[in-house]
Amino acid sequence: MTRYQQRAVSQASLATATTGRSFPLGPTRVPAGVNFSVFSRSAASIKLEFFDRADDARPSRVIPIDPCTNRTYHYWHVFVPSVETGQIYGFRPDGPSEPHRGLRFDPSKLLLDPYGRAVVVPNNYSREAARLDGDNTATAMKSVVTDPQAYDWEGDLPLKRPWSRTIIYEMHVRGFTAHPSSGVAESQRGTYAGLVQKIPYLQQLGITAVELLPVFQFDPQDAPGGRTNYWGYSPVSFFAPHQAYSSCQEPLGPVDEFRDMVKALHRAGIEVILDVVFNHTAEGGHDGPTLCFRGLDNCTYYLLEEDRSRYANFTGTGNTLNANHPVVRRMIVDSLRYWVQEMHVDGFRFDLASILARDSSGAVMSNPPVLWDIESDPALAGTKMIAEAWDAAGLYQVGSFVGDSWKEWNDRFRDDIRDFFRGGYDSVGRAADRLLGSPSIYGWKERELEESINFVTCHDGFALNDVVSYNYKHNEENGEGGRDGSGENRSWNCGLEGPTGDPLIDGLRNRQVKNFLTALMLSGGVPMFVMGDEVRRSQRGNNNAYCQDNETSWFDWNLLSKHADVLRFVKLLIERRMMRDVEHENRRVSLRQVLRETKPTWHGVKPNHPDWSPFSHSIAIGGELKNEAIVVYLILNAYWEPLDFELPILSGGSKHWRRWIDTALDPPHEICEWNAEQPVLANTYRAGARSVVVLIASDPRTPDIPTGVQL
């Protein structure tokens, strides 16, 4: 028994429970004890049970919540004097078990508190026991009483970086340091504390925000064939940090260690964005486990089919959260407020966010209440909000997601840039649009240049190395017979499937990786890339590694030396991007206004003669950085042979163009430090096969060089 539990048990046994209050929901710690409140419309009775240890089969104390004196509206509440933080507890509701009416009460199951701020997981936790008939108390996750105010933030506050100075690094807390090569002590590998030890690397890389794959407590057993749910898109609590990511396994350890991580990242100037899952839970479909919401108020928390025994499944995971129900809406907003106000996170990326636009029947709403609740909440003003603007049932809202401040994952950037660099048919026009911030998608909205979150890769799909190494997915290890994961990856293996010892093929792959990264960092919008892409981390062709908690998914730190040239390349790209002018964002200039003012023009192998034909594989664009008195000429050649580009004639102070990037050159010549560019003496420039070239010149006076590139 830990010191937290000893103190909680000894104090709790001294006093008698009283009526309590309906608000706030969850456990509320005050000097005299703890108030508990939970919502259930249809329960006949609810018991609050205390435990000494996570794996206890029987409670140390049972407190019946009186349905007459301790129920206000549908809120069941009780005040328990002298309870301390660290007390382990759970709810045991009883009521009708009538699945055909959508009622699934089961008093043999101990349930988590939907508003619990911490969770303990017994070593013998069993998802199966929560699914089958019979008591599962000993193997159930349990909630823990916390005191959100009992932490010294030492003056820390969210950073509120401008979007125009944001570079997002999507990463996995465990995968970042789980590999033995991380150099992190074994006891801290794969934890919040382990991530803290690697902050110097993130600073050297230059990224400004980490986007953490789900860190809400999830069910690691929600995976096929005894595998582990690694990604974490299987939540059981929207307020508790995932317990297994803490090196301190005492009941309050994960909460404090998560805060330590956030505080350390903020001190390093790095924002924390959480990937949040408010579209479904780990309780799955009609045959899933009873962990929390299903056993408290199934009809409130979930969308049900006309046959009330079945769950609407717009997520592909078995159930769909009833996000626009008033009670669920409040829970979602309360969760976001908690993570911002008490855990100091800077933003959220909403998984399958379009599901939040559906009503209780599953129909799409034009003005979804929960999305406007989030957007208009004053406590969340200035918090970064990113939508994955689609769901698993065909609803696609990229370019049309509701609201005034949401940014959107732009999967069309991923697809069109991949198509272009693999030499795809009719891809030049689409790639050109993506370089400018996707005006064909976002121009009509009168929104800013940073509306689009640009990415070539994300956790879901091939790693960047695999985009250039595999034509086909290789998901056999997932145990689903290769049926999982997308079959359309828009990838090209450069001539051989998988790893190779051929230096020509590997050199081409290296060049393609740099091509993708250059396009990503120089495009209008907000760039995001995935942990390990900067050193060509591979998942061996697995494009759906959600259940691979092993070296398939982990960051191999040996790659830093193996692919040092790519790492250097990324660092220099990021370093230059962080010099960008932010005036347009300060003035709230829209993307369409930027394009009206700059009137960008395009070029081909001859200035002002772009080739937009379906068979074209090259394009060039000029850009003026007015505040820096610099012009830029960007050449993208996805053709399989070199092309000679005639360069615009310079006038004014510059006599020659200077080369900053040429991905066709061998390292370290493929990129220079800024202001150390090499002069280009000829009037033409030969862009190598499948390469990107960036030229610059100072003191621009040439009228045919348009603004457009966002260096």
XYZ file of C-alpha atoms in Angstrom:
711
model
C 0.000 0.000 0.000
C 1.383 3.415 -0.964
C 1.585 6.423 1.318
C -1.250 8.025 -0.678
C -3.524 5.035 -0.077
C -2.608 4.676 3.595
C -3.478 8.298 4.259
C -6.710 8.128 2.233
C -7.968 4.933 3.860
C -7.210 5.976 7.419
C -8.923 9.332 6.990
C -11.928 8.052 5.027
C -12.828 5.548 7.707
C -13.318 8.267 10.334
C -16.383 10.090 9.038
C -19.877 9.585 7.651
C -20.899 10.572 4.149
C -23.363 13.422 3.688
C -25.571 14.691 0.877
C -23.051 16.628 -1.168
C -23.655 18.721 -4.288
C -24.384 18.045 -7.952
C -21.692 20.468 -9.126
C -18.862 20.200 -10.025
C -18.963 16.768 -11.614
C -16.340 14.230 -10.615
C -14.350 14.321 -7.381
C -13.868 17.799 -5.891
C -11.315 18.057 -3.103
C -11.935 20.620 -0.345
C -10.235 20.832 3.071
C -12.990 18.849 4.769
C -13.144 15.989 2.272
C -14.269 15.173 -1.259
C -17.541 15.753 -3.081
C -18.420 13.146 -5.727
C -20.973 13.745 -8.486
C -21.839 11.575 -11.479
C -24.559 11.710 -14.143
C -26.976 8.854 -14.763
C -30.512 9.353 -15.993
C -31.719 5.750 -15.825
C -29.863 4.140 -12.915
C -31.981 2.751 -10.068
C -29.094 2.923 -7.596
C -25.392 3.781 -7.495
C -22.721 2.830 -4.994
C -19.423 4.636 -4.487
C -16.706 2.150 -3.563
C -13.252 2.850 -2.092
C -10.227 0.576 -2.505
C -6.832 0.271 -0.876
C -5.048 -1.096 -3.967
C -5.566 -1.166 -7.712
C -6.075 -4.955 -7.787
C -8.368 -5.305 -4.760
C -11.274 -7.682 -5.378
C -13.405 -6.105 -2.659
C -13.816 -2.504 -1.582
C -12.568 -1.242 1.755
C -15.676 0.901 2.048
C -19.012 1.072 0.216
C -21.084 4.261 0.236
C -24.617 3.917 -1.169
C -25.766 7.114 -2.877
C -29.367 7.640 -1.760
C -31.646 8.160 -4.800
C -33.949 10.414 -2.759
C -31.637 12.666 -0.744
C -28.467 12.422 -2.849
C -29.898 12.886 -6.320
C -30.565 16.242 -7.969
C -32.028 16.007 -11.465
C -29.996 13.119 -12.925
C -26.875 13.891 -10.894
C -25.969 11.484 -8.112
C -23.799 13.116 -5.465
C -22.291 12.506 -2.059
C -19.789 14.291 0.165
C -17.322 12.059 2.014
C -15.446 13.819 4.832
C -11.710 13.394 5.405
C -10.961 11.683 2.074
C -7.504 12.600 0.799
C -5.926 12.723 -2.622
C -4.732 9.333 -3.813
C -7.926 7.553 -2.745
C -8.806 4.817 -5.255
C -12.507 4.503 -6.081
C -15.126 3.425 -8.595
C -18.883 3.506 -9.188
C -21.234 0.521 -9.236
C -24.575 1.475 -10.804
C -27.612 -0.811 -10.986
C -30.626 -0.531 -13.213
C -32.427 -2.215 -16.089
C -30.479 -4.502 -18.375
C -32.632 -4.111 -21.477
C -30.379 -3.753 -24.516
C -33.370 -3.466 -26.867
C -34.143 -0.177 -25.072
C -30.506 0.872 -25.038
C -30.126 0.166 -21.292
C -27.071 -1.855 -20.268
C -26.708 -1.683 -16.493
C -24.599 -4.420 -14.937
C -23.956 -4.193 -11.177
C -21.243 -6.842 -11.429
C -19.013 -4.303 -13.169
C -16.999 -1.611 -11.387
C -16.903 1.575 -13.448
C -14.536 4.467 -13.890
C -15.692 7.979 -13.068
C -16.189 9.862 -16.386
C -14.676 12.927 -14.681
C -11.913 11.081 -12.822
C -8.577 12.897 -13.137
C -6.375 9.837 -12.645
C -6.659 6.099 -13.249
C -4.903 3.090 -11.726
C -4.599 -0.099 -13.741
C -4.107 -3.414 -11.920
C -1.312 -5.639 -13.177
C -3.939 -8.247 -14.039
C -6.277 -5.824 -15.811
C -8.630 -7.773 -18.086
C -10.682 -6.304 -20.901
C -12.233 -9.733 -21.352
C -13.482 -9.814 -17.749
C -15.183 -6.463 -18.360
C -16.884 -7.963 -21.399
C -18.080 -11.296 -19.989
C -20.666 -11.968 -17.295
C -19.545 -11.854 -13.685
C -17.771 -9.599 -11.234
C -14.576 -7.955 -12.538
C -13.639 -5.782 -9.569
C -10.131 -7.176 -9.089
C -9.213 -6.718 -12.749
C -10.948 -3.378 -13.379
C -9.330 0.005 -13.914
C -10.207 2.360 -11.075
C -10.347 6.122 -10.625
C -8.214 8.162 -8.223
C -9.020 11.323 -6.263
C -6.692 14.177 -7.225
C -6.305 17.806 -6.241
C -5.699 19.845 -9.422
C -4.353 22.747 -7.364
C -1.677 20.707 -5.606
C 1.136 21.378 -8.060
C 3.703 24.156 -8.374
C 3.729 25.378 -11.967
C 6.471 27.878 -11.139
C 4.844 30.566 -13.256
C 4.372 28.376 -16.337
C 1.709 29.366 -18.880
C 0.742 28.160 -22.372
C 3.085 29.699 -24.943
C 0.567 30.956 -27.553
C 3.013 30.928 -30.456
C 1.664 32.423 -33.697
C 0.616 29.860 -36.289
C 3.028 31.394 -38.789
C 5.907 30.429 -36.487
C 4.614 26.934 -35.731
C 6.279 23.710 -36.891
C 4.555 20.584 -35.604
C 6.327 17.320 -34.771
C 3.814 14.479 -34.449
C 5.191 11.985 -31.977
C 4.387 9.098 -29.647
C 5.325 9.460 -25.970
C 6.323 5.835 -25.563
C 7.827 5.319 -29.003
C 10.135 8.316 -28.691
C 12.355 6.788 -25.991
C 11.340 3.096 -25.754
C 14.218 1.891 -27.940
C 17.385 0.925 -25.992
C 19.383 3.225 -28.270
C 17.623 6.241 -26.721
C 20.129 6.242 -23.887
C 17.317 6.750 -21.394
C 17.456 4.638 -18.237
C 15.287 1.542 -18.587
C 12.979 2.674 -15.783
C 12.114 5.840 -17.718
C 12.039 4.602 -21.307
C 8.718 5.264 -22.987
C 7.533 7.738 -20.345
C 6.795 11.419 -19.909
C 10.038 11.645 -17.926
C 11.924 9.936 -20.750
C 10.627 12.479 -23.230
C 11.909 15.280 -20.995
C 15.422 13.877 -21.279
C 15.239 14.218 -25.074
C 14.076 17.838 -25.142
C 17.589 19.034 -26.165
C 17.205 16.990 -29.361
C 13.856 18.640 -30.115
C 15.407 22.063 -29.542
C 18.303 21.284 -31.879
C 15.862 20.024 -34.498
C 14.073 23.358 -34.287
C 10.430 22.264 -34.078
C 8.105 24.529 -32.079
C 5.320 22.132 -31.063
C 4.941 18.447 -30.291
C 1.642 16.836 -31.236
C 1.362 13.832 -28.943
C -0.575 10.785 -30.046
C -3.352 10.092 -27.516
C -2.339 10.451 -23.870
C -5.820 10.182 -22.357
C -6.057 6.917 -20.434
C -6.812 4.228 -23.013
C -7.310 0.481 -23.081
C -4.069 -1.159 -24.262
C -5.900 -4.480 -24.702
C -8.221 -3.082 -27.374
C -6.317 -4.832 -30.179
C -6.648 -8.140 -32.055
C -4.962 -11.408 -31.216
C -3.395 -10.448 -27.909
C -1.559 -7.497 -29.449
C -1.234 -4.104 -27.788
C -3.133 -0.976 -28.704
C -0.040 1.171 -29.246
C -1.404 4.359 -30.794
C -3.932 4.920 -28.008
C -7.055 5.720 -30.051
C -9.136 3.786 -27.553
C -9.960 6.137 -24.652
C -11.629 5.205 -21.390
C -11.182 8.570 -19.659
C -11.125 12.106 -21.063
C -9.475 13.664 -18.004
C -6.752 11.230 -16.908
C -3.237 11.007 -18.410
C -2.300 7.507 -19.526
C -0.899 5.678 -16.526
C 1.551 3.449 -18.413
C 3.438 6.497 -19.712
C 4.500 7.451 -16.203
C 7.725 6.221 -14.639
C 6.065 6.792 -11.246
C 3.340 4.208 -10.757
C 1.863 5.597 -7.541
C -1.754 6.697 -8.039
C -0.911 10.380 -8.491
C 2.342 9.802 -10.376
C 1.021 10.126 -13.958
C -0.667 13.482 -13.271
C 2.428 15.095 -11.795
C 4.831 13.547 -14.317
C 2.710 14.744 -17.234
C 2.782 18.251 -15.781
C 6.540 18.031 -15.300
C 6.842 17.194 -19.002
C 4.649 20.104 -20.111
C 6.542 22.533 -17.899
C 9.901 21.328 -19.232
C 8.762 21.583 -22.856
C 7.476 25.107 -22.266
C 10.807 26.126 -20.761
C 12.383 24.932 -23.999
C 9.942 27.030 -26.034
C 7.988 24.005 -27.299
C 4.187 23.883 -27.279
C 2.205 20.758 -26.364
C -0.686 19.749 -28.633
C -2.718 16.672 -27.696
C -4.297 14.311 -30.207
C -7.743 13.860 -28.632
C -10.403 11.250 -29.345
C -13.911 12.533 -28.612
C -15.582 10.422 -31.278
C -15.646 6.975 -29.649
C -14.445 5.009 -26.621
C -12.794 1.677 -25.872
C -16.147 0.104 -24.983
C -16.658 -0.921 -28.613
C -19.833 -2.385 -30.068
C -22.712 -4.380 -28.608
C -20.376 -7.174 -27.497
C -17.734 -4.869 -26.041
C -16.632 -4.408 -22.405
C -18.372 -2.325 -19.766
C -15.726 0.060 -18.460
C -17.463 3.383 -17.790
C -20.027 5.152 -19.994
C -21.967 2.087 -21.169
C -22.758 1.065 -17.605
C -23.636 4.559 -16.367
C -25.951 5.867 -19.082
C -25.604 4.092 -22.403
C -28.360 6.072 -24.172
C -26.814 9.401 -23.251
C -23.204 8.744 -24.129
C -23.558 6.838 -27.407
C -25.325 7.092 -30.750
C -27.592 4.053 -31.084
C -29.161 2.485 -34.136
C -32.920 2.156 -34.598
C -32.371 -1.237 -33.019
C -31.307 0.224 -29.667
C -29.189 -2.818 -28.880
C -26.773 -1.773 -31.644
C -24.354 1.140 -31.814
C -24.033 3.578 -34.687
C -20.513 3.165 -36.019
C -19.263 6.261 -37.839
C -15.763 5.654 -36.473
C -14.981 2.141 -37.634
C -14.313 1.159 -34.017
C -17.701 -0.155 -32.914
C -19.341 2.878 -31.314
C -19.769 6.633 -31.713
C -19.899 9.162 -28.910
C -23.135 11.197 -28.783
C -21.117 14.413 -28.863
C -24.013 16.864 -29.311
C -26.036 15.600 -26.355
C -25.945 18.393 -23.723
C -24.321 16.180 -21.088
C -21.667 14.847 -23.467
C -21.063 18.325 -24.932
C -20.422 19.619 -21.439
C -18.046 16.754 -20.689
C -16.029 17.433 -23.848
C -15.726 21.160 -23.124
C -14.952 20.478 -19.456
C -12.220 18.078 -20.527
C -10.648 20.647 -22.847
C -10.814 23.320 -20.162
C -9.173 20.979 -17.673
C -6.255 20.167 -19.964
C -5.725 23.855 -20.748
C -6.262 25.351 -17.295
C -4.906 22.620 -15.030
C -2.491 20.745 -17.296
C -1.318 23.781 -19.328
C -1.490 22.211 -22.792
C -1.400 24.562 -25.774
C -3.751 22.910 -28.220
C -5.637 19.892 -29.517
C -5.853 17.873 -32.696
C -9.325 16.282 -32.913
C -9.360 12.747 -34.301
C -12.188 12.220 -36.835
C -13.498 15.659 -35.898
C -16.330 15.559 -38.432
C -18.145 13.105 -36.189
C -18.672 16.015 -33.812
C -20.916 17.492 -36.513
C -23.435 14.629 -36.277
C -26.671 14.758 -34.270
C -28.214 11.962 -32.197
C -29.540 10.275 -35.349
C -26.183 10.528 -37.112
C -27.322 13.264 -39.497
C -24.841 16.043 -40.293
C -25.649 19.387 -38.654
C -24.876 22.738 -40.281
C -24.070 24.358 -36.927
C -23.066 21.581 -34.513
C -23.491 22.855 -30.927
C -20.417 21.091 -29.531
C -18.101 22.610 -32.141
C -19.416 26.107 -31.467
C -19.204 25.455 -27.716
C -15.513 24.664 -28.151
C -14.840 27.551 -30.498
C -16.640 30.208 -28.432
C -15.560 29.140 -24.954
C -13.594 32.077 -23.486
C -11.406 29.728 -21.431
C -10.221 28.135 -24.688
C -9.682 31.349 -26.636
C -6.230 31.330 -28.198
C -5.865 27.568 -27.786
C -4.733 25.835 -30.977
C -7.580 23.769 -32.449
C -6.891 21.369 -35.325
C -9.548 19.226 -37.004
C -9.119 15.943 -38.812
C -12.085 16.989 -40.941
C -13.503 13.618 -41.949
C -14.895 10.439 -40.408
C -14.939 6.729 -41.204
C -18.439 6.804 -42.711
C -17.670 9.028 -45.698
C -18.228 12.519 -44.282
C -15.427 14.727 -45.677
C -15.194 18.392 -44.639
C -11.673 19.517 -45.578
C -12.185 23.121 -46.656
C -15.665 23.316 -45.149
C -15.234 22.520 -41.456
C -17.436 24.729 -39.305
C -16.058 27.636 -37.265
C -13.862 30.703 -37.498
C -10.628 29.527 -35.911
C -10.186 25.808 -36.598
C -7.188 24.686 -38.637
C -7.540 21.531 -40.721
C -5.370 18.547 -41.482
C -5.049 18.858 -45.256
C -4.780 15.315 -46.574
C -4.994 16.646 -50.125
C -1.592 18.259 -49.574
C -0.255 14.801 -48.712
C -1.849 13.122 -51.727
C -1.033 15.777 -54.313
C 2.579 16.328 -53.269
C 3.136 12.566 -53.218
C 1.578 12.276 -56.675
C 3.813 14.997 -58.041
C 7.113 13.628 -56.785
C 6.348 10.087 -57.904
C 5.743 11.486 -61.404
C 1.972 11.109 -61.342
C -0.285 11.971 -64.258
C -1.853 15.457 -64.208
C -0.280 16.361 -60.876
C 1.477 19.680 -61.541
C -1.556 21.949 -61.133
C -2.623 20.314 -57.893
C 0.900 20.469 -56.446
C 1.187 24.137 -57.410
C -2.038 24.918 -55.552
C -0.753 23.165 -52.434
C 2.480 25.210 -52.512
C 0.410 28.408 -52.247
C -1.581 27.246 -49.217
C -4.324 25.408 -51.156
C -6.380 28.437 -52.314
C -8.665 26.134 -54.309
C -9.725 24.624 -50.972
C -9.511 27.560 -48.575
C -9.571 30.743 -50.666
C -13.353 31.164 -50.472
C -13.371 31.162 -46.670
C -11.495 34.459 -46.261
C -9.284 32.682 -43.770
C -5.595 33.192 -43.131
C -2.690 31.562 -44.944
C -2.219 29.088 -42.063
C -5.641 27.446 -42.389
C -4.022 24.324 -43.836
C -2.000 21.935 -41.679
C 0.288 20.504 -44.350
C 1.759 17.035 -44.042
C 3.264 14.418 -46.311
C 3.105 11.743 -43.600
C 1.314 11.249 -40.310
C 1.055 8.357 -37.839
C -1.639 6.799 -40.048
C 0.120 5.492 -43.154
C 3.671 5.061 -44.387
C 6.599 6.749 -42.689
C 8.391 9.091 -45.099
C 11.185 6.578 -45.716
C 8.557 3.995 -46.648
C 6.815 6.406 -49.053
C 9.991 6.169 -51.148
C 10.744 2.489 -50.410
C 7.470 0.578 -50.862
C 4.784 0.395 -53.521
C 2.551 -1.774 -51.338
C 1.608 -2.020 -47.679
C 3.139 -4.868 -45.665
C 0.867 -5.232 -42.639
C 1.148 -8.962 -42.013
C 2.379 -8.435 -38.438
C -0.934 -6.805 -37.506
C -2.703 -10.169 -37.631
C -5.561 -9.006 -39.847
C -4.553 -10.822 -43.004
C -3.419 -7.613 -44.682
C -6.988 -6.259 -44.744
C -6.173 -3.274 -42.539
C -4.570 -0.037 -43.665
C -5.113 1.880 -46.877
C -4.349 0.153 -50.157
C -3.700 3.493 -51.898
C -0.509 5.071 -50.607
C 0.598 7.161 -53.631
C 4.102 5.897 -52.942
C 6.977 4.821 -55.181
C 9.738 2.441 -54.146
C 12.359 3.965 -56.487
C 12.830 0.684 -58.296
C 12.950 -1.984 -55.587
C 10.483 -2.999 -52.882
C 11.883 -2.588 -49.377
C 15.444 -2.244 -48.040
C 18.304 -2.162 -50.500
C 22.075 -2.185 -50.596
C 22.100 -0.559 -54.036
C 23.690 2.897 -53.574
C 21.916 4.320 -56.633
C 18.463 3.369 -55.386
C 19.222 4.484 -51.857
C 20.631 7.775 -53.144
C 17.422 8.383 -55.103
C 15.355 7.634 -52.004
C 17.461 10.065 -50.007
C 16.867 12.745 -52.627
C 13.123 12.085 -52.704
C 12.924 12.400 -48.912
C 14.612 15.806 -49.168
C 12.292 16.807 -52.010
C 9.248 16.099 -49.863
C 10.663 17.922 -46.859
C 11.572 20.967 -48.940
C 8.094 21.228 -50.444
C 6.571 20.816 -46.988
C 8.664 23.530 -45.353
C 8.379 26.063 -48.192
C 4.618 25.812 -48.764
C 1.959 28.157 -47.461
C 0.279 26.694 -44.388
C 1.564 25.077 -41.191
C 4.046 22.193 -41.661
C 3.779 18.962 -39.693
C 6.040 15.940 -39.929
C 6.306 12.681 -38.029
C 8.795 11.551 -35.405
C 11.741 9.978 -37.180
C 11.052 11.257 -40.697
C 14.059 13.528 -40.233
C 16.312 10.435 -40.043
C 14.390 8.115 -42.401
C 12.768 5.963 -39.734
C 11.079 2.955 -41.347
C 8.112 0.810 -40.327
C 9.133 -1.881 -42.813
C 6.180 -1.075 -45.040
C 3.536 -1.274 -42.309
C 1.081 1.556 -42.975
C -1.172 0.871 -39.984
C 1.175 0.124 -37.080
C -1.443 0.843 -34.408
C -0.751 -2.446 -32.620
C 3.043 -2.559 -33.011
C 4.537 -1.615 -29.658
C 8.009 -2.696 -30.753
C 10.893 -1.629 -32.965
C 8.520 -1.314 -35.922
C 7.175 1.857 -34.311
C 9.898 3.022 -31.949
C 12.416 5.757 -32.736
C 15.804 4.121 -33.381
C 18.352 6.695 -32.227
C 21.108 4.981 -34.214
C 19.548 6.605 -37.281
C 20.858 10.016 -36.214
C 24.334 9.048 -37.354
C 23.239 6.775 -40.221
C 21.210 9.556 -41.853
C 23.003 12.597 -40.498
C 22.750 14.356 -43.871
C 18.935 14.238 -43.823
C 18.887 15.450 -40.230
C 21.145 18.380 -41.118
C 18.958 19.153 -44.132
C 15.797 19.302 -41.991
C 17.457 21.476 -39.350
C 18.513 24.043 -41.948
C 15.059 24.067 -43.550
C 13.434 24.683 -40.178
C 15.983 27.305 -39.227
C 15.158 29.285 -42.372
C 11.398 28.885 -41.947
C 11.594 30.348 -38.463
C 12.898 33.577 -40.029
C 9.577 34.073 -41.832
C 7.759 37.364 -41.692
C 4.598 37.127 -39.530
C 3.128 40.482 -40.539
C 0.301 38.902 -42.549
C -0.877 37.013 -39.471
C -0.652 40.065 -37.224
C -2.782 42.003 -39.719
C -5.178 39.048 -40.100
C -4.737 39.057 -43.850
C -6.653 36.259 -45.558
C -5.112 33.775 -47.979
C -7.184 35.193 -50.831
C -6.089 38.728 -49.991
C -2.436 37.650 -49.953
C -2.868 36.151 -53.409
C -4.723 39.223 -54.719
C -1.932 41.477 -53.508
C 0.960 39.354 -54.764
C -0.535 38.039 -58.045
C 1.800 35.052 -58.292
C 2.819 33.789 -61.714
C 4.327 30.475 -62.665
C 7.204 29.371 -64.857
C 8.437 26.379 -66.813
C 11.785 25.732 -68.403
C 11.312 29.262 -69.739
C 10.158 32.138 -67.495
C 6.397 32.804 -67.570
C 5.723 29.646 -69.611
C 4.559 26.980 -67.157
C 3.535 23.610 -68.561
C 0.161 22.705 -67.036
C -0.434 19.735 -69.333
C -1.320 16.346 -67.808
C 2.055 14.986 -68.930
C 4.098 17.758 -67.287
C 6.361 16.888 -64.353
C 8.019 20.202 -63.555
C 7.128 23.688 -62.396
C 8.915 26.809 -61.119
C 7.707 29.703 -59.005
C 9.291 32.979 -57.984
C 8.737 34.796 -54.741
C 9.628 38.140 -53.205
C 10.420 38.531 -49.508
C 9.796 42.255 -49.359
C 10.916 42.861 -45.812
C 14.204 41.078 -46.500
C 14.701 42.507 -50.008
C 15.176 39.003 -51.395
C 13.710 37.204 -54.385
C 13.412 33.446 -54.521
C 13.165 31.059 -57.465
C 11.905 27.562 -56.674
C 12.290 24.783 -59.248
C 10.573 21.428 -58.791
C 11.582 18.761 -61.280
C 9.784 15.436 -60.834
C 10.823 14.330 -64.328
C 13.119 11.302 -64.608
C 15.716 13.270 -66.583
C 17.527 16.565 -65.906
C 15.897 19.758 -67.240
C 17.564 23.074 -68.078
C 15.613 26.022 -66.670
C 16.203 29.470 -68.157
C 16.516 31.893 -65.261
C 14.857 35.322 -65.132
C 17.247 38.192 -65.706
C 18.070 40.085 -62.521
C 18.261 43.857 -62.306
C 19.263 46.126 -59.443
C 21.874 45.179 -56.878
C 22.247 41.478 -57.706
C 24.301 40.269 -60.640
C 23.813 36.571 -60.073
C 21.400 34.132 -58.560
C 22.744 32.159 -55.589
C 22.010 28.507 -54.889
C 20.596 27.619 -51.460
C 19.223 24.127 -52.172
C 19.788 21.556 -54.888
C 18.701 18.104 -53.751
C 20.449 16.479 -56.731
C 23.850 17.362 -55.247
C 25.691 15.110 -52.849
C 25.751 16.064 -49.145
C 26.737 18.502 -47.777
C 26.368 20.570 -50.950
C 22.639 19.930 -51.378
C 21.864 22.708 -48.873
C 23.854 25.634 -47.511
C 23.443 27.590 -44.340
C 21.409 30.709 -44.978
C 23.582 33.580 -46.268
C 26.277 31.103 -47.384
C 24.739 30.367 -50.805
C 26.842 29.551 -53.847
C 26.729 31.903 -56.883
C 25.120 30.713 -60.121
C 27.046 32.292 -63.002
C 25.044 30.944 -65.949
C 21.701 32.137 -67.317
C 20.298 28.631 -67.062
C 20.231 26.076 -64.278
C 20.212 22.331 -64.803
C 17.822 20.762 -62.322
C 18.748 17.119 -61.862
C 16.285 14.309 -62.361
C 13.734 14.235 -59.527
C 15.127 17.218 -57.666
C 14.214 20.514 -56.031
C 16.286 23.679 -56.461
C 15.980 26.935 -54.524
C 17.793 30.015 -55.810
C 17.845 33.460 -54.182
C 18.970 36.959 -55.077
C 19.034 40.239 -53.186
C 17.799 43.806 -53.915
C 14.964 42.774 -56.258
C 13.730 45.148 -58.947
C 12.536 42.666 -61.530
C 8.767 43.017 -62.112
C 8.258 39.500 -63.450
C 9.319 37.816 -60.209
C 6.041 37.200 -58.309
C 5.525 36.706 -54.616
C 4.172 33.335 -53.609
C 6.725 31.133 -51.921
C 6.515 31.401 -48.145
C 10.162 31.049 -47.150
